[in-house]
XYZ file of C-alpha atoms in Angstrom:
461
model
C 0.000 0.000 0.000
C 2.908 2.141 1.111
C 4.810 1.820 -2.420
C 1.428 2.476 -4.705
C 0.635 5.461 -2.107
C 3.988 7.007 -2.965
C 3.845 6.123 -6.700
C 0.423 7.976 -6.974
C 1.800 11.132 -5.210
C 4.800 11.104 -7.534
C 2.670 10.821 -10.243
C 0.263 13.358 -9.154
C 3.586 15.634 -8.896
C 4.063 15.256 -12.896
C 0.691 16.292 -13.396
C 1.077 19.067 -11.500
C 4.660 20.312 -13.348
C 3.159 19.609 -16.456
C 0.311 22.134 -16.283
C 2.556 24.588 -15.020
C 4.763 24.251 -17.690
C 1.676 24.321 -19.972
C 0.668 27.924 -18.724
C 3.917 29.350 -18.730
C 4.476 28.790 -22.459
C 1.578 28.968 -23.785
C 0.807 25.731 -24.364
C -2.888 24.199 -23.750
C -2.918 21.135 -21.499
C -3.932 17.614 -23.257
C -6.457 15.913 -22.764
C -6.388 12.686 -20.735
C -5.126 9.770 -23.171
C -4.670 6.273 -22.522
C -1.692 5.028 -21.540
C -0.597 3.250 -24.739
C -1.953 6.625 -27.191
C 0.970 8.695 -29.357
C 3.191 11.695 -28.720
C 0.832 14.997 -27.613
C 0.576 18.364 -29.378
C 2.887 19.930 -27.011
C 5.655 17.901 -27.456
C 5.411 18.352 -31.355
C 5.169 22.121 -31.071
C 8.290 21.892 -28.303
C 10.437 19.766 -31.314
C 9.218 22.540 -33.702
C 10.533 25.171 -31.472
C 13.831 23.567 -30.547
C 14.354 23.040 -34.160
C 13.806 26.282 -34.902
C 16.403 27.752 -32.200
C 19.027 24.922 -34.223
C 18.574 26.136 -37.477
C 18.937 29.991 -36.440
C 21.726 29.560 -34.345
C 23.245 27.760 -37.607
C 22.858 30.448 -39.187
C 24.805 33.002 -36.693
C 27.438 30.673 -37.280
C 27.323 30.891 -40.949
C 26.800 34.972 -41.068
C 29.759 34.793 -38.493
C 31.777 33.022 -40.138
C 31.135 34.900 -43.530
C 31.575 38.300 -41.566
C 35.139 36.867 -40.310
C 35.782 36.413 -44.303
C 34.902 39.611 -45.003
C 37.070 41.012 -42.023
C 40.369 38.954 -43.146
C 39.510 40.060 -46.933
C 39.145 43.457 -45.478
C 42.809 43.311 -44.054
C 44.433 41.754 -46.538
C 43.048 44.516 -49.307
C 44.172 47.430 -46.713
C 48.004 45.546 -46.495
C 47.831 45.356 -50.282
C 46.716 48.873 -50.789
C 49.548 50.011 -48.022
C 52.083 47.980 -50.178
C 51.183 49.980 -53.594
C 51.258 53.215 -51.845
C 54.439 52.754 -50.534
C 55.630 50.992 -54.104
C 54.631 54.272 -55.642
C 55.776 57.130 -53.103
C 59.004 55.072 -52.267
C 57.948 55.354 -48.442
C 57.060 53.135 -45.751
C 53.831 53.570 -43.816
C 56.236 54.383 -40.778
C 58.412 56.944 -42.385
C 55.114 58.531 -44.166
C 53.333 58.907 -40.894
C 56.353 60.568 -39.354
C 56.139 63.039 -42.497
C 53.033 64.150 -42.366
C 53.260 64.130 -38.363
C 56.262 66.347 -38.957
C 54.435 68.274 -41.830
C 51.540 68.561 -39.011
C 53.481 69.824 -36.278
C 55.334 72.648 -38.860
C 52.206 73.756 -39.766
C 51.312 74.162 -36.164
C 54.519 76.852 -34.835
C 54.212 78.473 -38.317
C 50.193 79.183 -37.055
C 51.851 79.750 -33.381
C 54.634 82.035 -34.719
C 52.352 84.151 -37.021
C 49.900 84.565 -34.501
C 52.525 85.352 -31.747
C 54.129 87.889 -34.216
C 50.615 89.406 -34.728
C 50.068 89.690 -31.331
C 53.631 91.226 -30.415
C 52.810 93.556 -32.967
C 49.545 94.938 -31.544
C 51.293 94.791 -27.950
C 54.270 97.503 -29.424
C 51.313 99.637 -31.469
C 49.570 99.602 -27.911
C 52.908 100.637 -25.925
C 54.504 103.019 -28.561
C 50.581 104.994 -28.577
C 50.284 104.866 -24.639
C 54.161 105.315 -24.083
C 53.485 108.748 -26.118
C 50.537 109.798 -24.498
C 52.134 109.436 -20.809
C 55.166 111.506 -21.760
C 53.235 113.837 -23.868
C 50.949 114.228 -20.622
C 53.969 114.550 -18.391
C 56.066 117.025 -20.517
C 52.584 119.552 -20.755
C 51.900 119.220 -16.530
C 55.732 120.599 -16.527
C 56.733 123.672 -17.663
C 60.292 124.613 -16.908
C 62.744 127.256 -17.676
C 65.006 127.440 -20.662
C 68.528 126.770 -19.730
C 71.476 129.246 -20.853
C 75.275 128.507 -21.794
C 77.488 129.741 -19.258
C 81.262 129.182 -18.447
C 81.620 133.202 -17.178
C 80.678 135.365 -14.697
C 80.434 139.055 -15.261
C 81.582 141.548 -12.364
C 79.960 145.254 -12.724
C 82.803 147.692 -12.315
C 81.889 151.051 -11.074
C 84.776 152.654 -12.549
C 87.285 151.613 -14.878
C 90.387 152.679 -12.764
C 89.219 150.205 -10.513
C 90.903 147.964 -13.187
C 94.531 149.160 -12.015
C 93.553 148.014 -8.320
C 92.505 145.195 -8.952
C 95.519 144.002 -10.979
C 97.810 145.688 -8.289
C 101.376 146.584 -8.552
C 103.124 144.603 -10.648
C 99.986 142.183 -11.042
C 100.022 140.989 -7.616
C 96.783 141.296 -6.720
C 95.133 139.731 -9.940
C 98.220 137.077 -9.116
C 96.693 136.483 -5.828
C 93.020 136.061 -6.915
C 93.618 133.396 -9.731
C 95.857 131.557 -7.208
C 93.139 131.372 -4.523
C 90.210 131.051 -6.952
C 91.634 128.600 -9.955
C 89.301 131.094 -12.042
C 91.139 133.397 -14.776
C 90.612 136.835 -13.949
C 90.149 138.714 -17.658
C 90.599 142.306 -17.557
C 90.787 143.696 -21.466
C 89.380 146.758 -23.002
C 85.355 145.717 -21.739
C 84.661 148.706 -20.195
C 83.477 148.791 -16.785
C 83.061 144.910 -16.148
C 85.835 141.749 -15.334
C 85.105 138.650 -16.800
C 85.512 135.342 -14.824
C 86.516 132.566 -16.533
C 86.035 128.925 -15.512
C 84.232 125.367 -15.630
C 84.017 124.999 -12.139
C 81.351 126.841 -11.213
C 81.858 126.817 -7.228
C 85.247 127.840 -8.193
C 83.278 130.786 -10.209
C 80.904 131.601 -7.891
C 83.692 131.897 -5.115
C 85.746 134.576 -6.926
C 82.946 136.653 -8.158
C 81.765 137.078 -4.207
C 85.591 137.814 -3.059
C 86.121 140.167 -6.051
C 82.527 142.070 -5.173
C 83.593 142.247 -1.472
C 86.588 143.714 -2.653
C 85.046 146.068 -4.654
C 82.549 147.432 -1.733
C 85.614 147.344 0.829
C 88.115 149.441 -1.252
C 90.895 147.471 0.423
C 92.753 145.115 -2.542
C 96.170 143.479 -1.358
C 97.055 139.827 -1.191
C 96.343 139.705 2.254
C 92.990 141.348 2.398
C 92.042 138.981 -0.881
C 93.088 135.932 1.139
C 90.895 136.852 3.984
C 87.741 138.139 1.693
C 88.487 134.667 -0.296
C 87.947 132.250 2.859
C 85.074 134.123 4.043
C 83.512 134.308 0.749
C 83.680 130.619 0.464
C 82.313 130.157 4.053
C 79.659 132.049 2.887
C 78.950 130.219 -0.273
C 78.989 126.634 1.314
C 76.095 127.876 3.518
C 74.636 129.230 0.356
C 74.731 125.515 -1.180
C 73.464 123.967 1.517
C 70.113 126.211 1.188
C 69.976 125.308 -2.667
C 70.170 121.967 -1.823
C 67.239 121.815 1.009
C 65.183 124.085 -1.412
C 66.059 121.113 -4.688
C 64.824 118.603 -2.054
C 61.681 120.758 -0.824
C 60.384 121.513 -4.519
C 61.321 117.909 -6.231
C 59.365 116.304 -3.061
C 61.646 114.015 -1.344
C 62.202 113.285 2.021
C 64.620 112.063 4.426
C 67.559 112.887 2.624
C 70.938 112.740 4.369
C 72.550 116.124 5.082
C 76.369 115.288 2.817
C 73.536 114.310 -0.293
C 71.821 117.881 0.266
C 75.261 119.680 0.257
C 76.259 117.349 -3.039
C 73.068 118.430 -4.426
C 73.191 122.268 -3.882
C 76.770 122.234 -5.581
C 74.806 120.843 -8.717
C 73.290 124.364 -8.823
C 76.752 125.329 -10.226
C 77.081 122.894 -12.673
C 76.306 122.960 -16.428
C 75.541 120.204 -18.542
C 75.433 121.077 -22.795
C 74.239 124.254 -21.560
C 71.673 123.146 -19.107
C 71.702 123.517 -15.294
C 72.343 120.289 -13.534
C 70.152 121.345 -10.166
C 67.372 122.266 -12.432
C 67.663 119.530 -14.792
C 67.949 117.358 -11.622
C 64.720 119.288 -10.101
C 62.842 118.308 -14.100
C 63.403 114.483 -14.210
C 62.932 114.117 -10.340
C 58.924 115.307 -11.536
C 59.065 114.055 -14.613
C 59.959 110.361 -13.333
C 57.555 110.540 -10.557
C 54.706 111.282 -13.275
C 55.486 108.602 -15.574
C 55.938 105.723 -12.217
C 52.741 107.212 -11.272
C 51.101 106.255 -15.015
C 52.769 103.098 -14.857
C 51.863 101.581 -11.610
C 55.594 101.856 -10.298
C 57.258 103.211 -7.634
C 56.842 107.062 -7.394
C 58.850 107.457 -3.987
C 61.646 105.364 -5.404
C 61.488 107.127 -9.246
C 61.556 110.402 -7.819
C 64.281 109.946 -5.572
C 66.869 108.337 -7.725
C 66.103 110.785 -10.150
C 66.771 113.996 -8.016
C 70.215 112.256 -6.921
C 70.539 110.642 -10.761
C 73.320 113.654 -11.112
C 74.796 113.685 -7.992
C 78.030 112.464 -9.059
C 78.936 115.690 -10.884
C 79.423 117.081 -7.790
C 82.800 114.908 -7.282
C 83.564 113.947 -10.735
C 87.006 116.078 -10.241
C 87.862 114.346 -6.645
C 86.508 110.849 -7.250
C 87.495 109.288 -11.190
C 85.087 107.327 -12.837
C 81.265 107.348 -14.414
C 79.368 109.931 -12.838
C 76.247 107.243 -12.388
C 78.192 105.048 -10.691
C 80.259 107.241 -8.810
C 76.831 108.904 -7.674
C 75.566 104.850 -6.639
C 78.143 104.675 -4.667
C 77.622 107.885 -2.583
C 74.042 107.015 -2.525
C 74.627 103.688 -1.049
C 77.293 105.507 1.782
C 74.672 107.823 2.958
C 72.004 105.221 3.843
C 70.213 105.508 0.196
C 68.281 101.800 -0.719
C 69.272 99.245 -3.561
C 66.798 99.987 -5.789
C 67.543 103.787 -5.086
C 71.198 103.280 -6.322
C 70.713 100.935 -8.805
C 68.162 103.345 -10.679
C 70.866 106.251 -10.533
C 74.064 104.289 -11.860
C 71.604 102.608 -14.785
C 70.524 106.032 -16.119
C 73.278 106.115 -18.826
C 73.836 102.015 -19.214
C 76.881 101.740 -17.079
C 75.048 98.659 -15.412
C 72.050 96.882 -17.249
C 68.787 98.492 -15.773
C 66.765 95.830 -14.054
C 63.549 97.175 -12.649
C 60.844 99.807 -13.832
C 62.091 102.159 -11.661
C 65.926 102.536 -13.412
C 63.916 102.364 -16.788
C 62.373 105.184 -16.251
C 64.807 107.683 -14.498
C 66.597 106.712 -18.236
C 63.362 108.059 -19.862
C 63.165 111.056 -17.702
C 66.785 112.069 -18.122
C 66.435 111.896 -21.568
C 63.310 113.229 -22.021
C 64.593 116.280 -19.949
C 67.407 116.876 -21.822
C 65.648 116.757 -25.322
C 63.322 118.573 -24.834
C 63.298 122.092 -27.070
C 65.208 125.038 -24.924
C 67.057 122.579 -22.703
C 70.324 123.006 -23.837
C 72.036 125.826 -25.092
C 74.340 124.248 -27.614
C 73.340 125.224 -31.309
C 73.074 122.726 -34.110
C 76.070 123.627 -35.965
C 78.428 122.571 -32.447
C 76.235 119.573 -32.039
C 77.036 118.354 -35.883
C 80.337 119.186 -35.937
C 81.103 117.420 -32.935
C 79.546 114.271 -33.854
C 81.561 114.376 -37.618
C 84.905 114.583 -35.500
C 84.355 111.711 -33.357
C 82.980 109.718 -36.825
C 86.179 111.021 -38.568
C 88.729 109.986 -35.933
C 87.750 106.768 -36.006
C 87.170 106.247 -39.723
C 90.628 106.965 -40.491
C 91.900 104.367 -38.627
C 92.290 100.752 -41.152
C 90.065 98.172 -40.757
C 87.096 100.173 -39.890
C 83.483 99.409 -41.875
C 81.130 101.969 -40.505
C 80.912 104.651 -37.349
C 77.973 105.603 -35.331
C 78.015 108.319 -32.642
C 75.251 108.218 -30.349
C 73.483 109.121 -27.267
C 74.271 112.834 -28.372
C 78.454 112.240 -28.812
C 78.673 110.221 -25.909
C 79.344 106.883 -27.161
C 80.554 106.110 -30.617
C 80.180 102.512 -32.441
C 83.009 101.451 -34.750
C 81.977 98.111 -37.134
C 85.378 96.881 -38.022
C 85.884 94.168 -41.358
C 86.570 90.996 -39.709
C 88.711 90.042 -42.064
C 91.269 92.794 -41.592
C 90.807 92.845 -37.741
C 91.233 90.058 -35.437
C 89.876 90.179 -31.518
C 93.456 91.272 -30.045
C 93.333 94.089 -33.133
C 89.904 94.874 -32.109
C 91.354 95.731 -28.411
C 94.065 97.877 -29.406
C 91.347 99.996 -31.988
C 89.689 101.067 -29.533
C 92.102 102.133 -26.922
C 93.815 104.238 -29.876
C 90.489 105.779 -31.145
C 89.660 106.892 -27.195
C 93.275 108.158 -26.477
C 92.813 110.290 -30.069
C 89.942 111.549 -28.989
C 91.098 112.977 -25.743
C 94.297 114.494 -27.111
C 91.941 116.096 -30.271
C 88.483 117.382 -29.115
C 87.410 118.976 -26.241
C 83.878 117.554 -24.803
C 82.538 117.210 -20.971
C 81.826 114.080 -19.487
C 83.061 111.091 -21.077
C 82.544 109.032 -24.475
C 82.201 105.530 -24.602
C 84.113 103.686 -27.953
C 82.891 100.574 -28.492
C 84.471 98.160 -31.309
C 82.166 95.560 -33.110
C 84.080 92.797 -34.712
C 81.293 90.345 -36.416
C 82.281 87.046 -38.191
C 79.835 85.711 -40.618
C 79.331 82.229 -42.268
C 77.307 82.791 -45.570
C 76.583 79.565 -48.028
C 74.016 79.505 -51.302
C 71.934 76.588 -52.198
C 71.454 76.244 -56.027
């Protein structure tokens, strides 16, 4: 009972599945059969279905396999086609690629390099027009003084017998005066005046307050013009102090040490091409202030350097070398900063500027000095001293082409490298200097430099 129990529960169970089955996929369940009857409806339609999926999946294969044909075809006509392009150019794929990678890449800077030129181009149209403006701006906001050529001083005589005493017996008094003074003391047929002749203008400025005292005293002998002399120079040292305090008080700058105010006030007697040194000082002190202000720079540090850009005139006869960096130097004894310094001893390209501030005391100083009416010296001097210093050094062998620039100051000499050799080169332009200093007269200094070039030139034909 146990066993046919079990067997109809099992077989119950396949009932069960079956209908399950049936409703999932669609399939209608059979009717009962006997046990000996044939194969259902659902399995036929299940054999159907399964053959189906057989035959399709056949032909994935097929269109696979096909497609893989195609594919190797495919690769085998690109090779073939990569072989007769490389028969006919004479090139291999890899060397072709790297060609028109290369050809790529050229292409690219030229783009780059055009539109960086472009762009460099706007940038200096943009400068040049604001660079113009600011200094345009800067020269109209300052209005200063024509300067005046002057290497004399005229003494008003009240009488011309007054002549006699001042030369004194035997010339001993004049004697005494040019001794004291290092000025020449010209008496000649002018009628009521003595001219005083001289470059240093302290020097100048000394004699021409002893010989006045003189004058109003009425007492002229060597010993009374030794004592007049030292008290007229006490005097005038007090004097330059004041200048210098009042150079200081109008060009705006503070804190300056006491020995740089007395340098500065001694500018006042200084000339430069015709153009006071103090008041040329006093110009690019504003002017350089004005264009850091325009700029975004450092006004304090612009005007300052600028006011003391000069200040080595003062001592050019005690201490030798450039006046820019003789004046760095004093500026950096008396407390004065780095960048102060630096600006002052770059203003004529002794030392490579290297901030905004030294480029621009350079544009002031020039800008002051070019101005119309700033210096007295005519056109005709100016030309003819600038053909002397071309024709000493075109006479010399060797030498291409001469430039004098930076008004006389520094002359270029382009030598044939052929003819002239480094060591040659050396030796020009020692000579050319030491010709120029025994020929022409000239204040300051002038720079000679030699340019030797060597060129290697071929021609492709």
């Amino acid at each position: 009972m146990d066993i046919i129990a079990a067997a109809a529960l099992i077989a119950v169970g396949i009932v069960a599945a079956a209908v399950v089955y049936a409703r999932l996929h669609g399939v209608r369940p059979a009717t009962a059969t006997s046990p000996t009857a044939g194969p259902t409806s659902t399995d036929a339609d299940l054999t159907e279905r399964a053959a189906s999926l057989a035959r399709r999946e056949e032909a994935l294969a097929q269109r696979e396999l096909d497609l893989e044909r195609e594919r190797e075809g495919l690769a085998e006509g690109r090779q073939d086609l990569t072989r007769e392009l490389e028969r006919i150019s004479g090139l291999s794929a890899a060397r072709a690629k790297q060609l028109m990678l290369k050809e790529v890449e050229d292409q690219a800077k030229h783009e780059a390099a055009r539109k960086i030129r472009q762009i460099e181009e706007e940038t200096k149209r943009d400068a040049d027009r604001r660079v113009r403006n600011i200094l345009s701006v800067c020269m109209q906001r300052l209005a200063a003084g024509h300067a005046a050529e002057t290497t004399v001083s005229v003494v008003q005589l009240s009488a011309d017998d007054m002549k006699g005493r001042i030369i004194g017996r035997e010339g001993r008094n004049i004697r005494a005066l040019e001794n004291l003074t290092g000025v020449d003391f010209i008496i000649d047929d002018t009628p009521g005046a003595v001219v005083l002749s001289g470059f240093d203008g302290v020097r100048r400025e000394i004699a021409r307050l002893t010989l006045e005292k003189l004058l109003q005293d009425g007492r002229i002998h060597p010993a009374r013009i030794e004592e007049t002399y030292y008290q007229a120079k006490s005097e005038l040292e007090g004097h330059i102090v004041e200048l210098g305090e009042v150079a200081v008080f109008e060009a705006g700058v503070q804190g300056l040490h006491p020995e740089l105010i007395k340098l500065l006030g001694r500018l006042k007697f200084r000339t430069s091409y015709g153009q006071n040194v103090l008041a040329h000082s006093i110009e690019v002190s504003r002017l350089a202030a004005m264009m850091a202000e325009e700029l975004g720079a450092s006004a304090k540090t612009a005007r300052r350097a600028a006011l003391l850009h000069d200040i080595g005139k003062a001592v050019t006869h005690e201490i030798e070398g450039p006046h820019a960096l003789v004046g760095g130097e004093l500026a950096r004894k008396y407390g004065e900063s780095e960048a102060v310094a630096h600006a002052m001893e770059a203003h004529h390209n002794e030392v490579e500027p290297q901030t905004i501030e030294a480029v621009i005391v350079q544009a002031a100083d020039a800008l002051s000095g070019a101005r119309p009416g700033a210096r007295g010296e005519s056109l005709e001097q100016y030309v003819k001293r600038l053909r002397d210093l071309e024709q000493i050094a075109t006479r010399h062998k060797g030498v291409d082409k001469v430039y004098a620039m930076q008004a006389g100051r520094e002359i270029r000499v382009m030598v044939a490298p052929g003819a002239i050799d480094d060591d040659a080169a050396t030796l020009l332009s020692y000579a050319i200097a030491r010709e120029i200093e025994k020929e022409l007269e000239y204040p300051g200094q002038i720079k000679v430099t030699v340019i030797r070039e060597s060129r290697a030139v071929e021609y492709a034909r």
